[in-house]
PDB file of C-alpha atoms in Angstrom:
ATOM      1  CA  MET A  24     -31.262  47.205  15.416  1.00 82.00           C
ATOM      2  CA  LEU A  25     -28.823  49.651  13.788  1.00 88.00           C
ATOM      3  CA  GLU A  26     -25.888  47.994  15.535  1.00 91.00           C
ATOM      4  CA  LEU A  27     -26.915  44.580  14.156  1.00 93.00           C
ATOM      5  CA  SER A  28     -27.117  46.074  10.652  1.00 92.00           C
ATOM      6  CA  ASN A  29     -23.594  47.437  11.042  1.00 91.00           C
ATOM      7  CA  ARG A  30     -22.310  44.116  12.319  1.00 91.00           C
ATOM      8  CA  MET A  31     -23.778  42.356   9.298  1.00 92.00           C
ATOM      9  CA  LYS A  32     -22.064  44.851   7.030  1.00 89.00           C
ATOM     10  CA  MET A  33     -18.731  44.276   8.789  1.00 88.00           C
ATOM     11  CA  ILE A  34     -18.916  40.506   8.837  1.00 86.00           C
ATOM     12  CA  TYR A  35     -16.160  39.933   6.286  1.00 71.00           C
ATOM     13  CA  GLY A  36     -13.816  42.425   7.904  1.00 58.00           C
ATOM     14  CA  SER A  37     -12.447  42.984  11.368  1.00 44.00           C
ATOM     15  CA  PRO A  38     -14.066  41.429  14.431  1.00 40.00           C
ATOM     16  CA  VAL A  39     -17.124  43.395  15.470  1.00 39.00           C
ATOM     17  CA  ALA A  40     -16.682  43.186  19.233  1.00 38.00           C
ATOM     18  CA  GLY A  41     -16.863  46.691  20.577  1.00 37.00           C
ATOM     19  CA  ALA A  42     -18.269  48.110  17.365  1.00 38.00           C
ATOM     20  CA  ASP A  43     -20.270  50.632  19.389  1.00 41.00           C
ATOM     21  CA  VAL A  44     -17.084  51.951  21.018  1.00 37.00           C
ATOM     22  CA  LEU A  45     -15.229  52.119  17.723  1.00 36.00           C
ATOM     23  CA  SER A  46     -18.078  53.981  16.085  1.00 39.00           C
ATOM     24  CA  THR A  47     -18.089  56.608  18.812  1.00 39.00           C
ATOM     25  CA  MET A  48     -14.325  57.070  18.595  1.00 35.00           C
ATOM     26  CA  LEU A  49     -14.031  57.122  14.828  1.00 39.00           C
ATOM     27  CA  PHE A  50     -17.392  58.127  13.418  1.00 41.00           C
ATOM     28  CA  GLY A  51     -19.257  59.910  16.202  1.00 47.00           C
ATOM     29  CA  SER A  52     -22.330  57.655  16.171  1.00 45.00           C
ATOM     30  CA  MET A  53     -23.653  54.321  14.967  1.00 43.00           C
ATOM     31  CA  ASP A  54     -25.528  56.190  12.229  1.00 50.00           C
ATOM     32  CA  SER A  55     -22.291  57.764  10.957  1.00 45.00           C
ATOM     33  CA  MET A  56     -20.633  54.373  11.025  1.00 38.00           C
ATOM     34  CA  SER A  57     -23.497  52.896   9.008  1.00 44.00           C
ATOM     35  CA  ARG A  58     -23.058  55.519   6.297  1.00 45.00           C
ATOM     36  CA  PHE A  59     -19.309  54.857   6.208  1.00 42.00           C
ATOM     37  CA  LEU A  60     -19.809  51.108   5.856  1.00 43.00           C
ATOM     38  CA  ASP A  61     -22.221  51.639   2.962  1.00 47.00           C
ATOM     39  CA  LEU A  62     -19.313  53.024   0.911  1.00 46.00           C
ATOM     40  CA  ASN A  63     -17.367  49.761   1.199  1.00 56.00           C
ATOM     41  CA  ARG A  64     -19.891  47.085   0.299  1.00 75.00           C
ATOM     42  CA  ALA A  65     -20.509  44.567  -2.456  1.00 87.00           C
ATOM     43  CA  ARG A  66     -22.592  45.733  -5.381  1.00 91.00           C
ATOM     44  CA  VAL A  67     -25.274  43.070  -4.782  1.00 95.00           C
ATOM     45  CA  ARG A  68     -26.502  43.172  -1.189  1.00 95.00           C
ATOM     46  CA  MET A  69     -28.910  40.273  -0.841  1.00 96.00           C
ATOM     47  CA  GLY A  70     -31.263  39.743   2.052  1.00 97.00           C
ATOM     48  CA  ILE A  71     -32.718  36.249   2.404  1.00 98.00           C
ATOM     49  CA  TRP A  72     -35.998  36.166   4.310  1.00 98.00           C
ATOM     50  CA  PRO A  73     -37.635  32.934   5.474  1.00 98.00           C
ATOM     51  CA  VAL A  74     -38.655  30.195   3.098  1.00 98.00           C
ATOM     52  CA  ARG A  75     -41.950  29.279   4.704  1.00 98.00           C
ATOM     53  CA  SER A  76     -43.584  25.875   4.876  1.00 98.00           C
ATOM     54  CA  ASN A  77     -46.738  24.397   6.345  1.00 97.00           C
ATOM     55  CA  SER A  78     -45.326  20.884   6.159  1.00 95.00           C
ATOM     56  CA  GLU A  79     -41.568  21.154   6.891  1.00 98.00           C
ATOM     57  CA  PRO A  80     -40.625  24.640   8.144  1.00 98.00           C
ATOM     58  CA  GLU A  81     -37.159  23.799   9.507  1.00 98.00           C
ATOM     59  CA  VAL A  82     -36.246  21.935   6.323  1.00 98.00           C
ATOM     60  CA  ALA A  83     -37.422  24.936   4.315  1.00 98.00           C
ATOM     61  CA  MET A  84     -35.188  27.223   6.358  1.00 98.00           C
ATOM     62  CA  GLY A  85     -32.274  24.840   5.861  1.00 98.00           C
ATOM     63  CA  VAL A  86     -32.809  25.003   2.107  1.00 98.00           C
ATOM     64  CA  ALA A  87     -32.713  28.809   2.392  1.00 98.00           C
ATOM     65  CA  ALA A  88     -29.446  28.528   4.313  1.00 98.00           C
ATOM     66  CA  ALA A  89     -27.894  26.240   1.687  1.00 98.00           C
ATOM     67  CA  LEU A  90     -28.998  28.605  -1.056  1.00 98.00           C
ATOM     68  CA  GLY A  91     -27.306  31.466   0.763  1.00 98.00           C
ATOM     69  CA  LEU A  92     -24.037  29.530   0.897  1.00 97.00           C
ATOM     70  CA  LEU A  93     -24.234  28.882  -2.843  1.00 98.00           C
ATOM     71  CA  LEU A  94     -25.040  32.493  -3.712  1.00 97.00           C
ATOM     72  CA  GLU A  95     -22.023  33.685  -1.736  1.00 95.00           C
ATOM     73  CA  ASN A  96     -19.825  31.931  -4.290  1.00 95.00           C
ATOM     74  CA  ASN A  97     -20.156  35.069  -6.427  1.00 95.00           C
ATOM     75  CA  GLN A  98     -17.667  37.888  -5.959  1.00 92.00           C
ATOM     76  CA  ASP A  99     -20.110  40.786  -6.120  1.00 94.00           C
ATOM     77  CA  VAL A 100     -22.562  39.375  -3.553  1.00 95.00           C
ATOM     78  CA  GLU A 101     -23.042  39.784   0.172  1.00 94.00           C
ATOM     79  CA  VAL A 102     -25.805  37.652   1.694  1.00 96.00           C
ATOM     80  CA  TYR A 103     -27.675  38.649   4.844  1.00 97.00           C
ATOM     81  CA  ARG A 104     -29.712  35.901   6.490  1.00 97.00           C
ATOM     82  CA  LEU A 105     -32.830  37.420   8.064  1.00 98.00           C
ATOM     83  CA  PHE A 106     -33.868  34.125   9.579  1.00 98.00           C
ATOM     84  CA  ALA A 107     -35.623  35.332  12.728  1.00 98.00           C
ATOM     85  CA  GLN A 108     -37.956  38.182  13.579  1.00 97.00           C
ATOM     86  CA  LEU A 109     -35.983  39.974  16.290  1.00 97.00           C
ATOM     87  CA  ASP A 110     -37.416  42.275  18.911  1.00 94.00           C
ATOM     88  CA  GLY A 111     -36.447  43.641  22.307  1.00 94.00           C
ATOM     89  CA  LYS A 112     -33.074  42.913  23.882  1.00 96.00           C
ATOM     90  CA  PRO A 113     -30.880  39.947  22.854  1.00 96.00           C
ATOM     91  CA  GLU A 114     -30.566  38.699  26.421  1.00 96.00           C
ATOM     92  CA  ASP A 115     -34.349  38.577  26.827  1.00 97.00           C
ATOM     93  CA  TYR A 116     -35.195  37.086  23.440  1.00 97.00           C
ATOM     94  CA  GLN A 117     -36.768  33.621  23.374  1.00 97.00           C
ATOM     95  CA  TRP A 118     -36.808  32.138  19.895  1.00 98.00           C
ATOM     96  CA  SER A 119     -39.664  30.002  18.588  1.00 98.00           C
ATOM     97  CA  LEU A 120     -40.144  28.455  15.160  1.00 98.00           C
ATOM     98  CA  ALA A 121     -42.985  30.877  14.392  1.00 97.00           C
ATOM     99  CA  GLN A 122     -40.444  33.703  14.552  1.00 98.00           C
ATOM    100  CA  SER A 123     -38.651  32.161  11.575  1.00 98.00           C
ATOM    101  CA  GLN A 124     -41.764  31.797   9.436  1.00 98.00           C
ATOM    102  CA  PHE A 125     -42.686  35.417   8.832  1.00 97.00           C
ATOM    103  CA  ASP A 126     -43.321  37.195   5.546  1.00 96.00           C
ATOM    104  CA  VAL A 127     -40.896  39.622   3.935  1.00 96.00           C
ATOM    105  CA  ASP A 128     -43.309  42.489   4.675  1.00 95.00           C
ATOM    106  CA  ASP A 129     -43.653  41.546   8.358  1.00 96.00           C
ATOM    107  CA  TRP A 130     -40.152  42.515   9.468  1.00 95.00           C
ATOM    108  CA  GLN A 131     -37.202  44.406   8.003  1.00 92.00           C
ATOM    109  CA  LEU A 132     -33.830  45.310   9.477  1.00 91.00           C
ATOM    110  CA  ASP A 133     -33.355  49.074   9.552  1.00 84.00           C
ATOM    111  CA  ALA A 134     -30.360  50.515   7.702  1.00 87.00           C
ATOM    112  CA  LEU A 135     -29.246  47.160   6.271  1.00 92.00           C
ATOM    113  CA  GLY A 136     -29.482  48.639   2.791  1.00 91.00           C
ATOM    114  CA  GLU A 137     -30.107  45.404   0.881  1.00 94.00           C
ATOM    115  CA  ASN A 138     -30.904  45.876  -2.804  1.00 94.00           C
ATOM    116  CA  VAL A 139     -32.025  42.301  -3.533  1.00 96.00           C
ATOM    117  CA  ALA A 140     -34.616  40.417  -1.483  1.00 97.00           C
ATOM    118  CA  VAL A 141     -35.271  36.661  -1.608  1.00 98.00           C
ATOM    119  CA  TRP A 142     -38.147  34.818   0.053  1.00 98.00           C
ATOM    120  CA  GLY A 143     -40.409  31.913  -0.765  1.00 98.00           C
ATOM    121  CA  SER A 144     -42.082  28.662   0.186  1.00 98.00           C
ATOM    122  CA  LEU A 145     -41.334  24.946   0.229  1.00 98.00           C
ATOM    123  CA  GLU A 146     -44.008  22.287   0.533  1.00 97.00           C
ATOM    124  CA  LYS A 147     -43.962  18.510   0.669  1.00 96.00           C
ATOM    125  CA  GLY A 148     -46.877  16.756  -1.027  1.00 94.00           C
ATOM    126  CA  VAL A 149     -47.804  13.287  -2.192  1.00 94.00           C
ATOM    127  CA  ASP A 150     -45.919  13.810  -5.456  1.00 93.00           C
ATOM    128  CA  GLY A 151     -42.774  15.289  -3.908  1.00 97.00           C
ATOM    129  CA  TRP A 152     -41.437  18.737  -3.078  1.00 98.00           C
ATOM    130  CA  THR A 153     -42.304  22.158  -4.521  1.00 98.00           C
ATOM    131  CA  LEU A 154     -39.985  25.130  -4.005  1.00 98.00           C
ATOM    132  CA  GLN A 155     -41.027  28.627  -5.060  1.00 98.00           C
ATOM    133  CA  LEU A 156     -38.770  31.635  -4.603  1.00 98.00           C
ATOM    134  CA  GLN A 157     -39.492  35.308  -5.146  1.00 98.00           C
ATOM    135  CA  VAL A 158     -36.530  37.545  -5.967  1.00 98.00           C
ATOM    136  CA  GLU A 159     -36.958  41.319  -5.930  1.00 97.00           C
ATOM    137  CA  ASN A 160     -34.078  43.107  -7.645  1.00 96.00           C
ATOM    138  CA  ASP A 161     -33.970  46.819  -6.844  1.00 93.00           C
ATOM    139  CA  LEU A 162     -30.922  47.174  -9.074  1.00 92.00           C
ATOM    140  CA  LEU A 163     -33.279  46.891 -12.037  1.00 89.00           C
ATOM    141  CA  GLY A 164     -35.499  49.674 -10.739  1.00 81.00           C
ATOM    142  CA  ASP A 165     -38.463  47.278 -10.862  1.00 76.00           C
ATOM    143  CA  ASP A 166     -40.499  46.429  -7.769  1.00 79.00           C
ATOM    144  CA  GLU A 167     -42.052  43.363  -9.386  1.00 91.00           C
ATOM    145  CA  PRO A 168     -40.344  40.201  -8.051  1.00 96.00           C
ATOM    146  CA  LYS A 169     -39.327  37.392 -10.360  1.00 97.00           C
ATOM    147  CA  THR A 170     -40.518  33.884  -9.522  1.00 98.00           C
ATOM    148  CA  PHE A 171     -38.253  30.827  -9.589  1.00 98.00           C
ATOM    149  CA  ASN A 172     -39.931  27.415  -9.319  1.00 97.00           C
ATOM    150  CA  ARG A 173     -38.551  23.936  -8.709  1.00 98.00           C
ATOM    151  CA  THR A 174     -40.322  20.598  -8.262  1.00 98.00           C
ATOM    152  CA  ALA A 175     -38.653  17.346  -7.264  1.00 98.00           C
ATOM    153  CA  LYS A 176     -39.763  13.863  -6.363  1.00 97.00           C
ATOM    154  CA  ASN A 177     -37.515  13.849  -3.276  1.00 97.00           C
ATOM    155  CA  LEU A 178     -35.134  16.050  -1.296  1.00 98.00           C
ATOM    156  CA  SER A 179     -32.101  14.559  -3.022  1.00 98.00           C
ATOM    157  CA  GLU A 180     -33.346  15.716  -6.414  1.00 98.00           C
ATOM    158  CA  LEU A 181     -34.270  19.129  -5.028  1.00 98.00           C
ATOM    159  CA  THR A 182     -30.862  19.514  -3.380  1.00 98.00           C
ATOM    160  CA  LEU A 183     -29.032  18.505  -6.538  1.00 98.00           C
ATOM    161  CA  GLY A 184     -30.834  21.293  -8.381  1.00 98.00           C
ATOM    162  CA  LEU A 185     -29.978  24.084  -5.922  1.00 98.00           C
ATOM    163  CA  PRO A 186     -26.634  25.026  -7.553  1.00 98.00           C
ATOM    164  CA  ASP A 187     -28.345  25.641 -10.895  1.00 98.00           C
ATOM    165  CA  LEU A 188     -31.074  27.604  -9.151  1.00 98.00           C
ATOM    166  CA  ALA A 189     -28.431  29.735  -7.437  1.00 98.00           C
ATOM    167  CA  LYS A 190     -26.797  30.363 -10.819  1.00 97.00           C
ATOM    168  CA  GLU A 191     -30.118  31.498 -12.299  1.00 97.00           C
ATOM    169  CA  ILE A 192     -30.635  33.931  -9.442  1.00 98.00           C
ATOM    170  CA  ALA A 193     -27.030  35.136  -9.709  1.00 97.00           C
ATOM    171  CA  THR A 194     -27.549  35.825 -13.406  1.00 96.00           C
ATOM    172  CA  PHE A 195     -30.782  37.699 -12.689  1.00 96.00           C
ATOM    173  CA  VAL A 196     -29.033  40.037 -10.217  1.00 95.00           C
ATOM    174  CA  ASP A 197     -25.785  40.206 -12.239  1.00 94.00           C
ATOM    175  CA  ALA A 198     -23.738  38.800  -9.371  1.00 94.00           C
ATOM    176  CA  GLY A 199     -20.390  38.867 -11.133  1.00 90.00           C
ATOM    177  CA  GLU A 200     -17.715  36.214 -11.445  1.00 93.00           C
ATOM    178  CA  VAL A 201     -17.404  33.187  -9.196  1.00 93.00           C
ATOM    179  CA  ARG A 202     -14.858  33.556  -6.396  1.00 89.00           C
ATOM    180  CA  PRO A 203     -11.521  31.839  -7.170  1.00 87.00           C
ATOM    181  CA  LEU A 204     -11.768  29.377  -4.263  1.00 84.00           C
ATOM    182  CA  ALA A 205     -15.539  28.866  -4.424  1.00 89.00           C
ATOM    183  CA  GLN A 206     -16.644  25.257  -4.001  1.00 90.00           C
ATOM    184  CA  GLN A 207     -19.828  23.552  -5.183  1.00 92.00           C
ATOM    185  CA  TYR A 208     -21.122  20.029  -4.707  1.00 96.00           C
ATOM    186  CA  LYS A 209     -22.052  18.011  -7.799  1.00 95.00           C
ATOM    187  CA  SER A 210     -23.799  14.958  -6.390  1.00 96.00           C
ATOM    188  CA  VAL A 211     -26.317  14.124  -3.654  1.00 97.00           C
ATOM    189  CA  GLU A 212     -26.881  10.570  -2.494  1.00 91.00           C
ATOM    190  CA  ALA A 213     -29.132  10.474   0.556  1.00 96.00           C
ATOM    191  CA  ASP A 214     -32.732   9.821   1.531  1.00 96.00           C
ATOM    192  CA  ASP A 215     -35.240  12.415   2.706  1.00 97.00           C
ATOM    193  CA  THR A 216     -34.766  11.509   6.366  1.00 97.00           C
ATOM    194  CA  GLY A 217     -31.026  12.129   6.384  1.00 98.00           C
ATOM    195  CA  LEU A 218     -31.253  15.296   4.305  1.00 98.00           C
ATOM    196  CA  SER A 219     -34.067  16.650   6.483  1.00 98.00           C
ATOM    197  CA  GLU A 220     -31.922  16.273   9.595  1.00 98.00           C
ATOM    198  CA  LEU A 221     -28.982  17.982   7.901  1.00 98.00           C
ATOM    199  CA  TYR A 222     -31.124  20.885   6.714  1.00 98.00           C
ATOM    200  CA  LYS A 223     -32.549  21.307  10.218  1.00 98.00           C
ATOM    201  CA  ALA A 224     -29.053  21.330  11.727  1.00 98.00           C
ATOM    202  CA  LEU A 225     -27.840  23.815   9.113  1.00 98.00           C
ATOM    203  CA  PHE A 226     -30.751  26.147   9.864  1.00 98.00           C
ATOM    204  CA  GLN A 227     -30.144  25.986  13.610  1.00 98.00           C
ATOM    205  CA  TRP A 228     -26.456  26.735  13.001  1.00 98.00           C
ATOM    206  CA  GLU A 229     -27.252  29.821  10.933  1.00 98.00           C
ATOM    207  CA  LEU A 230     -29.903  30.915  13.423  1.00 98.00           C
ATOM    208  CA  LYS A 231     -27.385  30.834  16.277  1.00 98.00           C
ATOM    209  CA  LEU A 232     -24.892  32.822  14.201  1.00 98.00           C
ATOM    210  CA  LEU A 233     -27.540  35.491  13.641  1.00 98.00           C
ATOM    211  CA  LEU A 234     -28.482  35.628  17.324  1.00 98.00           C
ATOM    212  CA  THR A 235     -24.809  35.780  18.310  1.00 97.00           C
ATOM    213  CA  LEU A 236     -24.226  38.618  15.880  1.00 96.00           C
ATOM    214  CA  TRP A 237     -27.162  40.436  17.478  1.00 96.00           C
ATOM    215  CA  GLY A 238     -25.575  40.051  20.911  1.00 96.00           C
ATOM    216  CA  GLN A 239     -27.060  36.894  22.422  1.00 96.00           C
ATOM    217  CA  GLU A 240     -24.547  34.781  24.319  1.00 96.00           C
ATOM    218  CA  TRP A 241     -23.401  31.504  22.721  1.00 97.00           C
ATOM    219  CA  SER A 242     -21.003  29.724  25.057  1.00 97.00           C
ATOM    220  CA  GLU A 243     -18.084  27.671  23.807  1.00 97.00           C
ATOM    221  CA  ASP A 244     -19.731  24.478  25.071  1.00 98.00           C
ATOM    222  CA  GLU A 245     -22.898  25.356  23.145  1.00 98.00           C
ATOM    223  CA  ILE A 246     -20.909  26.182  20.007  1.00 98.00           C
ATOM    224  CA  LEU A 247     -19.135  22.835  20.114  1.00 98.00           C
ATOM    225  CA  ALA A 248     -22.397  20.972  20.795  1.00 98.00           C
ATOM    226  CA  ALA A 249     -24.022  22.621  17.753  1.00 98.00           C
ATOM    227  CA  ARG A 250     -20.948  21.799  15.699  1.00 98.00           C
ATOM    228  CA  THR A 251     -21.211  18.154  16.752  1.00 98.00           C
ATOM    229  CA  THR A 252     -24.883  18.048  15.735  1.00 98.00           C
ATOM    230  CA  LEU A 253     -24.094  19.581  12.343  1.00 98.00           C
ATOM    231  CA  LEU A 254     -21.145  17.255  11.715  1.00 97.00           C
ATOM    232  CA  SER A 255     -23.127  14.184  12.759  1.00 97.00           C
ATOM    233  CA  ALA A 256     -25.961  15.047  10.369  1.00 98.00           C
ATOM    234  CA  ALA A 257     -23.482  15.774   7.560  1.00 98.00           C
ATOM    235  CA  ASP A 258     -21.641  12.517   8.210  1.00 97.00           C
ATOM    236  CA  SER A 259     -24.924  10.582   8.075  1.00 97.00           C
ATOM    237  CA  VAL A 260     -25.738  12.125   4.688  1.00 97.00           C
ATOM    238  CA  GLY A 261     -22.170  11.617   3.515  1.00 96.00           C
ATOM    239  CA  GLY A 262     -20.968  12.112  -0.039  1.00 96.00           C
ATOM    240  CA  GLU A 263     -20.240  15.449  -1.628  1.00 96.00           C
ATOM    241  CA  PHE A 264     -23.211  17.274  -0.144  1.00 97.00           C
ATOM    242  CA  GLY A 265     -22.470  16.174   3.413  1.00 97.00           C
ATOM    243  CA  ALA A 266     -18.825  17.212   3.116  1.00 97.00           C
ATOM    244  CA  TRP A 267     -19.673  20.495   1.392  1.00 97.00           C
ATOM    245  CA  THR A 268     -22.390  21.512   3.859  1.00 98.00           C
ATOM    246  CA  ALA A 269     -20.322  20.882   6.989  1.00 97.00           C
ATOM    247  CA  SER A 270     -17.199  22.531   5.593  1.00 96.00           C
ATOM    248  CA  ARG A 271     -18.977  25.529   4.114  1.00 97.00           C
ATOM    249  CA  ALA A 272     -21.146  26.222   7.164  1.00 98.00           C
ATOM    250  CA  ILE A 273     -18.323  25.870   9.675  1.00 97.00           C
ATOM    251  CA  GLY A 274     -15.952  27.812   7.424  1.00 96.00           C
ATOM    252  CA  ARG A 275     -18.476  30.665   7.268  1.00 96.00           C
ATOM    253  CA  ALA A 276     -18.672  30.738  11.064  1.00 97.00           C
ATOM    254  CA  MET A 277     -14.917  31.449  11.033  1.00 96.00           C
ATOM    255  CA  LEU A 278     -15.464  34.846   9.411  1.00 94.00           C
ATOM    256  CA  PRO A 279     -13.923  37.582  11.603  1.00 92.00           C
ATOM    257  CA  GLY A 280     -17.296  39.180  12.271  1.00 92.00           C
ATOM    258  CA  PHE A 281     -18.490  36.107  14.183  1.00 95.00           C
ATOM    259  CA  GLN A 282     -15.654  36.105  16.686  1.00 91.00           C
ATOM    260  CA  PRO A 283     -15.205  34.465  19.164  1.00 94.00           C
ATOM    261  CA  VAL A 284     -17.098  31.622  17.431  1.00 97.00           C
ATOM    262  CA  GLY A 285     -14.265  31.030  14.964  1.00 96.00           C
ATOM    263  CA  GLU A 286     -11.651  30.663  17.697  1.00 96.00           C
ATOM    264  CA  ALA A 287     -13.736  27.965  19.351  1.00 97.00           C
ATOM    265  CA  LEU A 288     -13.899  26.043  16.056  1.00 97.00           C
ATOM    266  CA  ILE A 289     -10.193  26.117  15.143  1.00 97.00           C
ATOM    267  CA  PRO A 290      -9.085  23.107  17.264  1.00 96.00           C
ATOM    268  CA  GLY A 291     -11.672  20.918  15.507  1.00 96.00           C
ATOM    269  CA  VAL A 292     -10.501  21.667  11.955  1.00 96.00           C
ATOM    270  CA  PRO A 293      -8.309  18.523  11.645  1.00 94.00           C
ATOM    271  CA  GLU A 294     -11.248  16.330  12.702  1.00 94.00           C
ATOM    272  CA  ILE A 295     -13.455  17.749   9.929  1.00 96.00           C
ATOM    273  CA  VAL A 296     -10.753  17.224   7.307  1.00 95.00           C
ATOM    274  CA  GLU A 297     -10.247  13.653   8.496  1.00 94.00           C
ATOM    275  CA  LYS A 298     -13.977  12.908   8.571  1.00 94.00           C
ATOM    276  CA  PHE A 299     -14.379  13.916   4.922  1.00 94.00           C
ATOM    277  CA  THR A 300     -10.942  12.876   3.722  1.00 91.00           C
ATOM    278  CA  ASP A 301     -12.221  11.818   0.280  1.00 92.00           C
ATOM    279  CA  TYR A 302     -13.100  15.411  -0.610  1.00 93.00           C
ATOM    280  CA  SER A 303     -11.165  18.647  -1.033  1.00 90.00           C
ATOM    281  CA  TYR A 304     -13.959  20.863   0.334  1.00 87.00           C
ATOM    282  CA  PRO A 305     -12.856  20.852   3.997  1.00 92.00           C
ATOM    283  CA  SER A 306      -9.213  21.700   3.321  1.00 94.00           C
ATOM    284  CA  ILE A 307     -10.044  24.556   0.956  1.00 93.00           C
ATOM    285  CA  MET A 308     -12.966  26.123   2.813  1.00 93.00           C
ATOM    286  CA  LEU A 309     -11.504  25.757   6.292  1.00 95.00           C
ATOM    287  CA  ALA A 310      -8.133  27.052   5.104  1.00 94.00           C
ATOM    288  CA  VAL A 311      -9.942  30.181   3.914  1.00 92.00           C
ATOM    289  CA  GLY A 312     -11.506  30.474   7.371  1.00 93.00           C
ATOM    290  CA  LEU A 313      -8.140  30.110   9.084  1.00 95.00           C
ATOM    291  CA  TYR A 314      -6.586  32.687   6.789  1.00 93.00           C
ATOM    292  CA  ARG A 315      -9.307  35.230   7.522  1.00 91.00           C
ATOM    293  CA  LEU A 316      -8.679  34.778  11.239  1.00 93.00           C
ATOM    294  CA  ASN A 317      -4.958  35.487  10.633  1.00 93.00           C
ATOM    295  CA  TYR A 318      -3.900  31.864  11.133  1.00 95.00           C
ATOM    296  CA  ARG A 319      -2.076  32.104   7.844  1.00 94.00           C
ATOM    297  CA  GLN A 320       0.616  29.491   8.372  1.00 95.00           C
ATOM    298  CA  GLU A 321      -1.997  27.001   9.536  1.00 95.00           C
ATOM    299  CA  ALA A 322      -4.022  27.778   6.398  1.00 94.00           C
ATOM    300  CA  TYR A 323      -1.001  27.189   4.144  1.00 93.00           C
ATOM    301  CA  ASP A 324      -0.180  23.934   5.953  1.00 93.00           C
ATOM    302  CA  LEU A 325      -3.743  22.673   5.574  1.00 93.00           C
ATOM    303  CA  LEU A 326      -3.723  23.339   1.832  1.00 90.00           C
ATOM    304  CA  GLU A 327      -0.320  21.717   1.409  1.00 89.00           C
ATOM    305  CA  GLU A 328      -1.429  18.600   3.282  1.00 83.00           C
ATOM    306  CA  SER A 329      -4.495  18.317   1.031  1.00 76.00           C
ATOM    307  CA  VAL A 330      -2.378  18.007  -2.127  1.00 71.00           C
ATOM    308  CA  GLU A 331       0.220  15.608  -0.769  1.00 62.00           C
TER     309      GLU A 331
END
């Protein structure tokens, strides 16, 4: 799993294809490469373990995914999604939902070097939803996790409160200033059914990114099918949250470390902008994705079109 740890560390930089070859040429071993990468990392290295649920496990994991996107708005934070208990070889791995409902103590990724850990639970009851998160901050030198609780009468109310929850966690870990181009939704207008489907699609999207990073094949046809599912769920939810979720999740998949996923997504950028034309999120977040993939003129053009 050392190679996966290194790929996670490199996700914001150059494409990771052939990282094993590069490490041998430049560093001598994957272990040497890991030590080198540790010198060039964000101050807050946050691992997000599963948010477990007896009632709605995939929704709970989608909430964890959304929280990760919000926490990445801070400059001093890197977020590592540990959304599946991995074992064996990528080509032989068969995922099941149970493998995304493990406890923080059940599985860790060697050499990842996270210094903040987040995990928790989400349950749906007769009176609404209850979210409880545990955040362990090694930067404080204290092994006792801090608990963050939220209750809401429906998923819309819970979702609307996630940005404030992310800010509280960011303050607790001293996550630094907000990134200049960071985007955040301010309204949620959807029922539990629509939001549940969007959270499930978001979780599946992040799960596939993790498995791809590990080395499991994700064909272009499969990438585009997952993108269609995510966009359809976001379009059904609509409003700021639908636009933000689709744009932020697809923009994240355009990070260089996920190549060739980003290349497969580039032709569909105009469709996303057109689908959510009432909002600036797609133009800004997808332009950032294009820029990181060295499509700089296309990024500039997209931003210019958004202000015309």
